[in-house]
Amino acid sequence: MDSSNLAWKIGMCARGLAKISTLVPTYDLERRQHAHRIIRISGSYLRFVCGSDIPLADFDSDGDGSKQNSGVVRYEIGKDHEFLRDFFSTNGQFILGVDAPYDSSAISPASSSAKGVAIGPRNGVRAPNPRLCFSTRSTGYLYDALIGADIIHMVIFASDLGGPMRKALTSLSSELESPQGFFQKYGARSRFNPVLVCKALPSEVALILDVDEQLAGLKEYCTLLYDDRAPDEDAHSCYEVSHARGAVVVVRPDLWIGTSCFLDDVDSLEKYFGEWLLPVPRPAVKGAYVNGLAKHNGSVKGANGSFTSPSSEVLTEGSKSVG
């Protein structure tokens, strides 16, 4: 967890993509508490194995110890069964790495209930990984679509693309295309991976996106996934998303939830990204690929993985060709 938490932050700052003074300190804020808890819970279990009553390490000399001592189950000699029951019921999920929440920060702010809560999981926890359909011939898990060591993922829960959320989807589509919107402002597909999760068949989604020009931004920039599981186990239910309002979930490169909002509240994402990302120095080129070459922060990545400067290759947005 330490390496996955730190690597993308250093990488983005080193490449001038994020604010060093804001992003780098979150490593200490997020990981220090986990390191302390690991030391304490392993220490408490070791004392049980050894039958020792040596005091546990105290990392909270300046506070009341309430947060620092979370997860600690103290062993009392002779009460083995009680210790094992309490220890694993308290720390089992943390030991497995699926319940390791981070404190609030600029990249995982405290969930706000001013406009309601868009999803069930709170900010600062590992993003759930439900099973989804990728095409008529393949299925997988959400993480299979969240690829990229320094890519910020935006999982857009859009139900059947209709009903009361169509207006919100239209606004989001326009936001993705607008040069003044957060998506283009902060690098478009060179920094973001929009994933559209639809509760509809692939043919139905294709028809809607082909016919409705107001959804052109979603069609151009989003990876399409299809939520074909039973209603009680599908991705919308896994994230506890309302089919009437939908949601946008920002998943960090390390697959922790950064923030979330309703589809009709995407303006809040401008403020969120503005806290720690740096705008691109020039307008982003539409689309992630140009004649099979991937755009990457102002450079073009070829099939061999090497990068070439735009100064040596001219990118034409209208024709999307390399001259």
mmCIF file with all atom_site columns, N, CA, C and O in Angstrom, residues 4 30 37-38 45 52 61 64 87 89 105 121 141 165 174 176 179 184 203 216 224-225 227 252 274-275 289 306 309:
data_model
loop_
_atom_site.group_PDB
_atom_site.id
_atom_site.type_symbol
_atom_site.label_atom_id
_atom_site.label_alt_id
_atom_site.label_comp_id
_atom_site.label_asym_id
_atom_site.label_entity_id
_atom_site.label_seq_id
_atom_site.pdbx_PDB_ins_code
_atom_site.Cartn_x
_atom_site.Cartn_y
_atom_site.Cartn_z
_atom_site.occupancy
_atom_site.B_iso_or_equiv
_atom_site.pdbx_formal_charge
_atom_site.auth_seq_id
_atom_site.auth_comp_id
_atom_site.auth_asym_id
_atom_site.auth_atom_id
_atom_site.pdbx_PDB_model_num
ATOM 1   N N  . SER A 1 4   ? 2.021   1.980   -3.642  1.00 0.00 ? 4   SER A N  1
ATOM 2   C CA . SER A 1 4   ? 0.927   2.395   -4.520  1.00 0.00 ? 4   SER A CA 1
ATOM 3   C C  . SER A 1 4   ? 0.391   3.762   -4.125  1.00 0.00 ? 4   SER A C  1
ATOM 4   O O  . SER A 1 4   ? -0.083  4.526   -4.977  1.00 0.00 ? 4   SER A O  1
ATOM 5   N N  . GLU A 1 30  ? -1.995  10.031  5.138   1.00 0.00 ? 30  GLU A N  1
ATOM 6   C CA . GLU A 1 30  ? -2.770  8.818   4.906   1.00 0.00 ? 30  GLU A CA 1
ATOM 7   C C  . GLU A 1 30  ? -2.094  7.563   5.429   1.00 0.00 ? 30  GLU A C  1
ATOM 8   O O  . GLU A 1 30  ? -2.750  6.675   5.975   1.00 0.00 ? 30  GLU A O  1
ATOM 9   N N  . ARG A 1 37  ? -1.186  1.646   13.128  1.00 0.00 ? 37  ARG A N  1
ATOM 10  C CA . ARG A 1 37  ? -2.158  0.597   13.451  1.00 0.00 ? 37  ARG A CA 1
ATOM 11  C C  . ARG A 1 37  ? -1.562  -0.779  13.206  1.00 0.00 ? 37  ARG A C  1
ATOM 12  O O  . ARG A 1 37  ? -1.806  -1.709  13.983  1.00 0.00 ? 37  ARG A O  1
ATOM 13  N N  . ILE A 1 38  ? -0.805  -0.932  12.129  1.00 0.00 ? 38  ILE A N  1
ATOM 14  C CA . ILE A 1 38  ? -0.167  -2.225  11.845  1.00 0.00 ? 38  ILE A CA 1
ATOM 15  C C  . ILE A 1 38  ? 0.759   -2.630  12.990  1.00 0.00 ? 38  ILE A C  1
ATOM 16  O O  . ILE A 1 38  ? 0.781   -3.785  13.433  1.00 0.00 ? 38  ILE A O  1
ATOM 17  N N  . TYR A 1 45  ? -1.169  -8.975  18.950  1.00 0.00 ? 45  TYR A N  1
ATOM 18  C CA . TYR A 1 45  ? -1.249  -10.407 18.659  1.00 0.00 ? 45  TYR A CA 1
ATOM 19  C C  . TYR A 1 45  ? 0.018   -11.134 19.138  1.00 0.00 ? 45  TYR A C  1
ATOM 20  O O  . TYR A 1 45  ? -0.054  -12.263 19.647  1.00 0.00 ? 45  TYR A O  1
ATOM 21  N N  . SER A 1 52  ? 2.535   -12.276 26.943  1.00 0.00 ? 52  SER A N  1
ATOM 22  C CA . SER A 1 52  ? 3.236   -11.140 27.534  1.00 0.00 ? 52  SER A CA 1
ATOM 23  C C  . SER A 1 52  ? 2.252   -10.017 27.871  1.00 0.00 ? 52  SER A C  1
ATOM 24  O O  . SER A 1 52  ? 1.223   -9.844  27.206  1.00 0.00 ? 52  SER A O  1
ATOM 25  N N  . SER A 1 61  ? 1.434   10.676  21.936  1.00 0.00 ? 61  SER A N  1
ATOM 26  C CA . SER A 1 61  ? 1.839   11.385  23.144  1.00 0.00 ? 61  SER A CA 1
ATOM 27  C C  . SER A 1 61  ? 1.223   12.771  23.240  1.00 0.00 ? 61  SER A C  1
ATOM 28  O O  . SER A 1 61  ? 1.124   13.341  24.317  1.00 0.00 ? 61  SER A O  1
ATOM 29  N N  . ASP A 1 64  ? -5.325  12.388  22.746  1.00 0.00 ? 64  ASP A N  1
ATOM 30  C CA . ASP A 1 64  ? -6.044  11.592  23.739  1.00 0.00 ? 64  ASP A CA 1
ATOM 31  C C  . ASP A 1 64  ? -6.004  10.101  23.424  1.00 0.00 ? 64  ASP A C  1
ATOM 32  O O  . ASP A 1 64  ? -6.528  9.289   24.188  1.00 0.00 ? 64  ASP A O  1
ATOM 33  N N  . PHE A 1 87  ? -10.221 -9.810  18.477  1.00 0.00 ? 87  PHE A N  1
ATOM 34  C CA . PHE A 1 87  ? -9.132  -9.365  17.606  1.00 0.00 ? 87  PHE A CA 1
ATOM 35  C C  . PHE A 1 87  ? -9.520  -9.465  16.133  1.00 0.00 ? 87  PHE A C  1
ATOM 36  O O  . PHE A 1 87  ? -9.371  -8.521  15.365  1.00 0.00 ? 87  PHE A O  1
ATOM 37  N N  . SER A 1 89  ? -12.571 -9.997  14.791  1.00 0.00 ? 89  SER A N  1
ATOM 38  C CA . SER A 1 89  ? -13.784 -9.260  14.433  1.00 0.00 ? 89  SER A CA 1
ATOM 39  C C  . SER A 1 89  ? -13.484 -7.772  14.268  1.00 0.00 ? 89  SER A C  1
ATOM 40  O O  . SER A 1 89  ? -14.109 -7.087  13.457  1.00 0.00 ? 89  SER A O  1
ATOM 41  N N  . SER A 1 105 ? -8.510  14.619  3.286   1.00 0.00 ? 105 SER A N  1
ATOM 42  C CA . SER A 1 105 ? -7.439  15.467  2.764   1.00 0.00 ? 105 SER A CA 1
ATOM 43  C C  . SER A 1 105 ? -7.945  16.110  1.489   1.00 0.00 ? 105 SER A C  1
ATOM 44  O O  . SER A 1 105 ? -9.094  15.907  1.086   1.00 0.00 ? 105 SER A O  1
ATOM 45  N N  . PRO A 1 121 ? -20.262 4.014   -0.296  1.00 0.00 ? 121 PRO A N  1
ATOM 46  C CA . PRO A 1 121 ? -18.888 4.064   0.227   1.00 0.00 ? 121 PRO A CA 1
ATOM 47  C C  . PRO A 1 121 ? -18.414 5.507   0.408   1.00 0.00 ? 121 PRO A C  1
ATOM 48  O O  . PRO A 1 121 ? -18.657 6.356   -0.448  1.00 0.00 ? 121 PRO A O  1
ATOM 49  N N  . TYR A 1 141 ? -14.099 -7.281  -14.300 1.00 0.00 ? 141 TYR A N  1
ATOM 50  C CA . TYR A 1 141 ? -14.352 -6.483  -13.110 1.00 0.00 ? 141 TYR A CA 1
ATOM 51  C C  . TYR A 1 141 ? -14.000 -5.024  -13.390 1.00 0.00 ? 141 TYR A C  1
ATOM 52  O O  . TYR A 1 141 ? -13.238 -4.721  -14.311 1.00 0.00 ? 141 TYR A O  1
ATOM 53  N N  . MET A 1 165 ? -32.293 11.668  -15.467 1.00 0.00 ? 165 MET A N  1
ATOM 54  C CA . MET A 1 165 ? -30.860 11.966  -15.485 1.00 0.00 ? 165 MET A CA 1
ATOM 55  C C  . MET A 1 165 ? -30.337 12.323  -16.877 1.00 0.00 ? 165 MET A C  1
ATOM 56  O O  . MET A 1 165 ? -29.189 12.695  -17.018 1.00 0.00 ? 165 MET A O  1
ATOM 57  N N  . SER A 1 174 ? -21.339 17.979  -22.232 1.00 0.00 ? 174 SER A N  1
ATOM 58  C CA . SER A 1 174 ? -20.853 19.307  -22.627 1.00 0.00 ? 174 SER A CA 1
ATOM 59  C C  . SER A 1 174 ? -19.627 19.710  -21.828 1.00 0.00 ? 174 SER A C  1
ATOM 60  O O  . SER A 1 174 ? -18.700 20.334  -22.351 1.00 0.00 ? 174 SER A O  1
ATOM 61  N N  . LEU A 1 176 ? -17.336 17.702  -20.660 1.00 0.00 ? 176 LEU A N  1
ATOM 62  C CA . LEU A 1 176 ? -16.180 16.969  -21.168 1.00 0.00 ? 176 LEU A CA 1
ATOM 63  C C  . LEU A 1 176 ? -15.620 17.617  -22.437 1.00 0.00 ? 176 LEU A C  1
ATOM 64  O O  . LEU A 1 176 ? -14.413 17.568  -22.680 1.00 0.00 ? 176 LEU A O  1
ATOM 65  N N  . PRO A 1 179 ? -13.642 23.568  -23.633 1.00 0.00 ? 179 PRO A N  1
ATOM 66  C CA . PRO A 1 179 ? -12.250 23.931  -23.332 1.00 0.00 ? 179 PRO A CA 1
ATOM 67  C C  . PRO A 1 179 ? -12.093 24.562  -21.951 1.00 0.00 ? 179 PRO A C  1
ATOM 68  O O  . PRO A 1 179 ? -11.012 24.532  -21.370 1.00 0.00 ? 179 PRO A O  1
ATOM 69  N N  . GLN A 1 184 ? -11.004 19.195  -19.926 1.00 0.00 ? 184 GLN A N  1
ATOM 70  C CA . GLN A 1 184 ? -10.024 19.695  -20.882 1.00 0.00 ? 184 GLN A CA 1
ATOM 71  C C  . GLN A 1 184 ? -8.957  20.542  -20.182 1.00 0.00 ? 184 GLN A C  1
ATOM 72  O O  . GLN A 1 184 ? -7.776  20.490  -20.529 1.00 0.00 ? 184 GLN A O  1
ATOM 73  N N  . SER A 1 203 ? -26.272 -2.778  -27.446 1.00 0.00 ? 203 SER A N  1
ATOM 74  C CA . SER A 1 203 ? -26.962 -2.257  -28.629 1.00 0.00 ? 203 SER A CA 1
ATOM 75  C C  . SER A 1 203 ? -27.833 -1.060  -28.287 1.00 0.00 ? 203 SER A C  1
ATOM 76  O O  . SER A 1 203 ? -27.934 -0.102  -29.076 1.00 0.00 ? 203 SER A O  1
ATOM 77  N N  . ALA A 1 216 ? -22.490 13.556  -27.302 1.00 0.00 ? 216 ALA A N  1
ATOM 78  C CA . ALA A 1 216 ? -21.280 13.287  -28.098 1.00 0.00 ? 216 ALA A CA 1
ATOM 79  C C  . ALA A 1 216 ? -20.027 13.222  -27.238 1.00 0.00 ? 216 ALA A C  1
ATOM 80  O O  . ALA A 1 216 ? -19.112 12.446  -27.515 1.00 0.00 ? 216 ALA A O  1
ATOM 81  N N  . LEU A 1 224 ? -17.044 2.334   -22.321 1.00 0.00 ? 224 LEU A N  1
ATOM 82  C CA . LEU A 1 224 ? -18.399 1.880   -22.019 1.00 0.00 ? 224 LEU A CA 1
ATOM 83  C C  . LEU A 1 224 ? -18.374 0.521   -21.330 1.00 0.00 ? 224 LEU A C  1
ATOM 84  O O  . LEU A 1 224 ? -17.744 -0.423  -21.808 1.00 0.00 ? 224 LEU A O  1
ATOM 85  N N  . LEU A 1 225 ? -19.076 0.430   -20.203 1.00 0.00 ? 225 LEU A N  1
ATOM 86  C CA . LEU A 1 225 ? -19.263 -0.823  -19.486 1.00 0.00 ? 225 LEU A CA 1
ATOM 87  C C  . LEU A 1 225 ? -20.753 -1.018  -19.245 1.00 0.00 ? 225 LEU A C  1
ATOM 88  O O  . LEU A 1 225 ? -21.503 -0.042  -19.133 1.00 0.00 ? 225 LEU A O  1
ATOM 89  N N  . ASP A 1 227 ? -23.821 -2.799  -16.988 1.00 0.00 ? 227 ASP A N  1
ATOM 90  C CA . ASP A 1 227 ? -24.139 -3.326  -15.667 1.00 0.00 ? 227 ASP A CA 1
ATOM 91  C C  . ASP A 1 227 ? -25.239 -4.380  -15.803 1.00 0.00 ? 227 ASP A C  1
ATOM 92  O O  . ASP A 1 227 ? -26.425 -4.112  -15.595 1.00 0.00 ? 227 ASP A O  1
ATOM 93  N N  . ARG A 1 252 ? -8.959  7.363   -7.495  1.00 0.00 ? 252 ARG A N  1
ATOM 94  C CA . ARG A 1 252 ? -7.560  7.743   -7.621  1.00 0.00 ? 252 ARG A CA 1
ATOM 95  C C  . ARG A 1 252 ? -6.744  6.653   -8.305  1.00 0.00 ? 252 ARG A C  1
ATOM 96  O O  . ARG A 1 252 ? -7.200  5.515   -8.414  1.00 0.00 ? 252 ARG A O  1
ATOM 97  N N  . GLY A 1 274 ? -9.204  21.409  -8.692  1.00 0.00 ? 274 GLY A N  1
ATOM 98  C CA . GLY A 1 274 ? -8.446  22.645  -8.566  1.00 0.00 ? 274 GLY A CA 1
ATOM 99  C C  . GLY A 1 274 ? -7.615  22.726  -7.305  1.00 0.00 ? 274 GLY A C  1
ATOM 100 O O  . GLY A 1 274 ? -6.653  23.485  -7.238  1.00 0.00 ? 274 GLY A O  1
ATOM 101 N N  . GLU A 1 275 ? -7.968  21.909  -6.302  1.00 0.00 ? 275 GLU A N  1
ATOM 102 C CA . GLU A 1 275 ? -7.234  21.913  -5.043  1.00 0.00 ? 275 GLU A CA 1
ATOM 103 C C  . GLU A 1 275 ? -5.837  21.317  -5.189  1.00 0.00 ? 275 GLU A C  1
ATOM 104 O O  . GLU A 1 275 ? -4.925  21.693  -4.460  1.00 0.00 ? 275 GLU A O  1
ATOM 105 N N  . TYR A 1 289 ? -6.220  9.230   -28.745 1.00 0.00 ? 289 TYR A N  1
ATOM 106 C CA . TYR A 1 289 ? -5.313  8.613   -29.698 1.00 0.00 ? 289 TYR A CA 1
ATOM 107 C C  . TYR A 1 289 ? -5.322  9.359   -31.031 1.00 0.00 ? 289 TYR A C  1
ATOM 108 O O  . TYR A 1 289 ? -6.336  9.880   -31.455 1.00 0.00 ? 289 TYR A O  1
ATOM 109 N N  . SER A 1 306 ? 7.885   4.474   -26.557 1.00 0.00 ? 306 SER A N  1
ATOM 110 C CA . SER A 1 306 ? 8.720   5.665   -26.468 1.00 0.00 ? 306 SER A CA 1
ATOM 111 C C  . SER A 1 306 ? 7.893   6.913   -26.708 1.00 0.00 ? 306 SER A C  1
ATOM 112 O O  . SER A 1 306 ? 6.847   6.871   -27.347 1.00 0.00 ? 306 SER A O  1
ATOM 113 N N  . SER A 1 309 ? 8.467   14.334  -28.792 1.00 0.00 ? 309 SER A N  1
ATOM 114 C CA . SER A 1 309 ? 7.984   15.679  -28.513 1.00 0.00 ? 309 SER A CA 1
ATOM 115 C C  . SER A 1 309 ? 7.107   16.172  -29.640 1.00 0.00 ? 309 SER A C  1
ATOM 116 O O  . SER A 1 309 ? 7.342   15.872  -30.806 1.00 0.00 ? 309 SER A O  1
#
